[in-house]
CSV table of C-alpha atoms in Angstrom, one decimal:
chain,number,residue,atom,x,y,z
A,1,MET,CA,-2.9,-22.1,10.6
A,2,GLY,CA,-3.5,-19.8,7.7
A,3,GLN,CA,-0.7,-17.9,6.1
A,4,LYS,CA,-1.1,-14.2,6.6
A,5,VAL,CA,0.2,-11.9,3.8
A,6,ASN,CA,0.3,-8.2,3.9
A,7,PRO,CA,-2.4,-7.1,1.4
A,8,ILE,CA,-0.4,-4.1,0.1
A,9,ALA,CA,2.8,-6.1,-0.5
A,10,PHE,CA,0.7,-8.8,-2.1
A,11,ARG,CA,-0.5,-6.4,-4.8
A,12,LEU,CA,2.5,-4.2,-5.4
A,13,LYS,CA,2.4,-3.0,-9.0
A,14,THR,CA,0.5,-6.1,-10.3
A,15,THR,CA,-2.1,-3.9,-12.0
A,16,SER,CA,-2.5,-0.2,-13.0
A,17,THR,CA,-4.5,0.5,-9.8
A,18,SER,CA,-2.0,-1.3,-7.5
A,19,PRO,CA,-0.2,0.7,-4.8
A,20,GLU,CA,3.1,2.2,-5.6
A,21,TRP,CA,6.4,1.3,-4.1
A,22,GLN,CA,7.2,3.3,-0.9
A,23,SER,CA,10.9,3.4,-1.8
A,24,SER,CA,12.2,3.7,-5.4
A,25,TRP,CA,16.0,3.4,-5.9
A,26,TYR,CA,18.8,1.1,-6.8
A,27,ALA,CA,21.9,0.2,-4.9
A,28,SER,CA,24.8,-2.2,-5.0
A,29,LYS,CA,25.0,-5.1,-2.6
A,30,THR,CA,27.4,-3.2,-0.3
A,31,LYS,CA,25.3,-0.1,-0.1
A,32,TYR,CA,21.8,-1.6,-0.1
A,33,LYS,CA,21.7,-2.3,3.7
A,34,GLU,CA,23.0,1.2,4.5
A,35,LEU,CA,20.3,2.9,2.3
A,36,LEU,CA,17.6,0.6,3.6
A,37,LEU,CA,18.4,1.5,7.2
A,38,GLU,CA,18.6,5.2,6.2
A,39,ASP,CA,15.1,5.0,4.7
A,40,TYR,CA,13.8,3.4,8.0
A,41,LYS,CA,15.3,6.1,10.1
A,42,ILE,CA,13.9,8.8,7.9
A,43,ARG,CA,10.4,7.3,8.1
A,44,GLN,CA,10.6,7.0,11.9
A,45,VAL,CA,11.7,10.6,12.4
A,46,LEU,CA,9.1,12.0,10.1
A,47,GLN,CA,6.3,9.9,11.6
A,48,LYS,CA,7.2,11.2,15.1
A,49,LYS,CA,7.8,14.8,14.0
A,50,LEU,CA,4.7,15.1,11.7
A,51,SER,CA,2.3,12.9,13.6
A,52,SER,CA,-0.2,15.7,14.0
A,53,ALA,CA,-0.3,16.3,10.3
A,54,GLY,CA,-2.0,13.0,9.6
A,55,ILE,CA,0.7,11.2,7.5
A,56,VAL,CA,-0.8,8.7,5.0
A,57,ALA,CA,2.4,7.7,3.2
A,58,ILE,CA,6.1,8.6,2.9
A,59,ARG,CA,7.6,7.9,-0.5
A,60,ILE,CA,11.4,8.0,-1.0
A,61,GLU,CA,13.0,8.3,-4.4
A,62,ARG,CA,16.8,8.4,-4.8
A,63,SER,CA,19.2,9.4,-7.6
A,64,ALA,CA,23.0,10.0,-7.6
A,65,LYS,CA,23.0,13.2,-5.6
A,66,LYS,CA,19.3,13.8,-4.8
A,67,ILE,CA,16.8,12.4,-2.3
A,68,LYS,CA,13.1,13.2,-3.1
A,69,LEU,CA,10.6,12.8,-0.3
A,70,ILE,CA,6.9,12.8,-1.2
A,71,LEU,CA,4.8,13.3,1.9
A,72,ILE,CA,1.1,12.5,1.6
A,73,VAL,CA,-0.7,14.1,4.5
A,74,SER,CA,-4.2,15.2,5.5
A,75,ARG,CA,-3.1,18.6,6.9
A,76,PRO,CA,-0.3,19.9,4.6
A,77,GLY,CA,-0.3,23.3,6.4
A,78,LEU,CA,1.3,21.8,9.5
A,79,VAL,CA,4.1,20.3,7.4
A,80,ILE,CA,4.9,23.5,5.4
A,81,GLY,CA,4.5,26.0,8.2
A,82,ARG,CA,4.4,29.8,7.9
A,83,GLY,CA,6.7,30.8,5.1
A,84,GLY,CA,8.0,27.3,4.7
A,85,LYS,CA,9.8,27.3,8.1
A,86,GLU,CA,8.6,23.8,9.1
A,87,LEU,CA,9.6,22.4,5.8
A,88,GLU,CA,13.2,23.8,6.2
A,89,ALA,CA,13.3,22.3,9.7
A,90,THR,CA,12.3,18.9,8.3
A,91,LYS,CA,15.0,19.1,5.7
A,92,LEU,CA,17.6,19.7,8.5
A,93,GLU,CA,16.3,16.7,10.4
A,94,VAL,CA,16.7,14.5,7.3
A,95,GLN,CA,20.2,15.9,6.7
A,96,LYS,CA,21.2,14.9,10.2
A,97,ILE,CA,20.1,11.3,9.4
A,98,ILE,CA,22.0,11.2,6.1
A,99,GLY,CA,25.2,12.5,7.8
A,100,LYS,CA,28.0,15.0,6.9
A,101,GLN,CA,29.5,12.7,4.3
A,102,LYS,CA,26.5,13.3,2.1
A,103,ALA,CA,26.2,17.1,2.8
A,104,LYS,CA,26.1,17.8,-1.0
A,105,THR,CA,23.0,15.6,-1.4
A,106,ASN,CA,20.0,17.7,-2.6
A,107,ILE,CA,16.9,17.0,-0.4
A,108,ASP,CA,13.6,17.8,-2.2
A,109,ILE,CA,10.4,17.5,-0.1
A,110,GLN,CA,7.0,17.5,-1.8
A,111,VAL,CA,3.8,17.7,0.2
A,112,GLU,CA,0.6,16.3,-1.3
A,113,GLU,CA,-2.8,16.7,0.4
A,114,PHE,CA,-5.0,13.7,1.1
A,115,LYS,CA,-8.5,15.2,1.3
A,116,ASN,CA,-10.7,12.4,2.7
A,117,THR,CA,-9.3,10.9,5.9
A,118,ASP,CA,-12.0,8.2,5.9
A,119,LEU,CA,-10.4,6.6,2.8
A,120,SER,CA,-7.1,5.9,4.4
A,121,ALA,CA,-6.7,2.7,6.5
A,122,LYS,CA,-3.8,4.3,8.4
A,123,LEU,CA,-5.7,7.4,9.5
A,124,VAL,CA,-8.8,5.3,10.3
A,125,ALA,CA,-6.7,3.0,12.5
A,126,GLU,CA,-4.9,5.9,14.2
A,127,LYS,CA,-8.3,7.5,15.0
A,128,ILE,CA,-9.6,4.2,16.5
A,129,SER,CA,-6.4,3.8,18.5
A,130,PHE,CA,-6.6,7.4,19.8
A,131,GLN,CA,-10.2,7.0,20.9
A,132,LEU,CA,-9.6,3.6,22.6
A,133,ALA,CA,-6.7,5.2,24.5
A,134,LYS,CA,-9.2,7.8,25.8
A,135,ARG,CA,-11.3,4.9,27.2
A,136,MET,CA,-14.2,5.4,24.8
A,137,PRO,CA,-16.6,2.4,24.3
A,138,TYR,CA,-14.8,0.2,21.6
A,139,ARG,CA,-18.0,-0.9,19.8
A,140,ARG,CA,-19.2,2.7,19.4
A,141,VAL,CA,-15.7,3.8,18.2
A,142,VAL,CA,-15.4,1.0,15.6
A,143,LEU,CA,-18.9,1.2,14.3
A,144,SER,CA,-18.7,4.9,13.9
A,145,ALA,CA,-15.4,4.5,11.9
A,146,ILE,CA,-17.0,1.9,9.7
A,147,GLU,CA,-20.1,4.0,9.1
A,148,LYS,CA,-17.9,7.1,8.1
A,149,SER,CA,-15.7,5.0,5.7
A,150,MET,CA,-18.7,3.4,4.0
A,151,ALA,CA,-20.3,6.9,3.6
A,152,ALA,CA,-17.0,8.1,2.1
A,153,GLY,CA,-17.4,5.5,-0.7
A,154,VAL,CA,-15.4,2.4,0.1
A,155,LYS,CA,-16.8,-0.9,-1.1
A,156,GLY,CA,-16.0,-2.7,2.2
A,157,ILE,CA,-14.2,-2.4,5.5
A,158,LYS,CA,-12.9,-4.8,8.1
A,159,VAL,CA,-11.6,-3.9,11.5
A,160,ILE,CA,-9.9,-6.4,13.9
A,161,LEU,CA,-9.2,-5.6,17.5
A,162,SER,CA,-7.0,-8.0,19.5
A,163,GLY,CA,-5.7,-7.7,23.1
A,164,ARG,CA,-7.2,-6.6,26.4
A,165,ILE,CA,-10.4,-5.1,24.9
A,166,ASN,CA,-12.4,-3.1,27.3
A,167,GLY,CA,-9.9,-3.8,30.1
A,168,ALA,CA,-10.6,-7.6,30.2
A,169,GLU,CA,-8.2,-9.7,32.1
A,170,ILE,CA,-8.0,-12.3,29.3
A,171,SER,CA,-7.1,-11.0,25.8
A,172,ARG,CA,-9.4,-11.7,23.0
A,173,ARG,CA,-10.0,-10.9,19.3
A,174,GLU,CA,-13.0,-9.3,17.8
A,175,LYS,CA,-13.8,-8.6,14.1
A,176,PHE,CA,-16.1,-6.0,12.6
A,177,HIS,CA,-17.0,-6.2,9.0
A,178,GLN,CA,-19.2,-4.4,6.5
A,179,GLY,CA,-19.3,-4.7,2.7
A,180,GLN,CA,-16.9,-6.7,0.6
A,181,VAL,CA,-13.1,-7.0,1.4
A,182,PRO,CA,-11.8,-9.7,-1.1
A,183,LEU,CA,-8.2,-10.3,0.2
A,184,SER,CA,-7.5,-13.1,-2.3
A,185,THR,CA,-8.5,-11.0,-5.4
A,186,ILE,CA,-5.3,-9.3,-6.7
A,187,LYS,CA,-7.3,-6.8,-8.9
A,188,SER,CA,-9.2,-5.4,-5.9
A,189,ARG,CA,-7.5,-2.3,-4.4
A,190,ILE,CA,-7.0,-2.9,-0.7
A,191,ASP,CA,-5.6,-0.4,1.8
A,192,TYR,CA,-4.3,-1.9,5.0
A,193,ALA,CA,-2.8,-0.6,8.3
A,194,GLU,CA,-2.1,-1.9,11.7
A,195,VAL,CA,-1.6,0.5,14.7
A,196,PRO,CA,-0.9,-0.4,18.4
A,197,CYS,CA,-3.0,1.2,21.1
A,198,LEU,CA,-1.6,1.5,24.6
A,199,THR,CA,-4.4,1.6,27.2
A,200,ARG,CA,-4.2,1.5,31.0
A,201,SER,CA,-4.9,-2.3,30.9
A,202,GLY,CA,-2.4,-3.1,28.2
A,203,TYR,CA,-1.9,-3.1,24.4
A,204,ILE,CA,-4.7,-3.4,21.9
A,205,GLY,CA,-3.8,-4.1,18.3
A,206,VAL,CA,-5.9,-2.4,15.7
A,207,LYS,CA,-6.0,-3.7,12.1
A,208,VAL,CA,-8.0,-1.9,9.3
A,209,TYR,CA,-8.7,-3.2,5.8
A,210,LEU,CA,-10.3,-0.9,3.3
A,211,CYS,CA,-11.5,-2.1,-0.1
A,212,LEU,CA,-11.3,1.0,-2.3
A,213,THR,CA,-12.1,-0.5,-5.7
């Protein structure tokens, strides 16, 4: 069997165009696991709370008494809210995760807009998953997503569906491909996401690879 490697982890900071680390901080051996679990909980809460905002990435930077969260979203207005109310509510949610012992920790949240949703593998995968859950024809859904991404300027796109596609009794795997997606070339900028889709028949896994440069 072939060895599967996450395309994003494979290219982390190897070139100037490589993806950035999603977490940037240093900790001792005793505190590392605590901060790692804290990062995981923060991401889970923000993904659930801000799912309608179209989250592309959540970057976490830590210093001695400060946590900086950089939220890259397609709809920043939903994250900020009227007069910044939603932003303050999000800070309170993060403070609950951190705990009372770190009450003095300054939480800074920055919101960045991601303008073209068809250039994000995560948003494309979420859109496909949502439409499959609504029982739309899977070929039409995937081919439409491929067409939009290619029109947006990607060099190539690959979509893999696996599971009980179209309500079939036996699960299968189907691949859709257009353009070039060189997974073995480190210099190529690949965006990757996998999203589960729960249909009436069962789960369908959705994987999307985008070759941006």
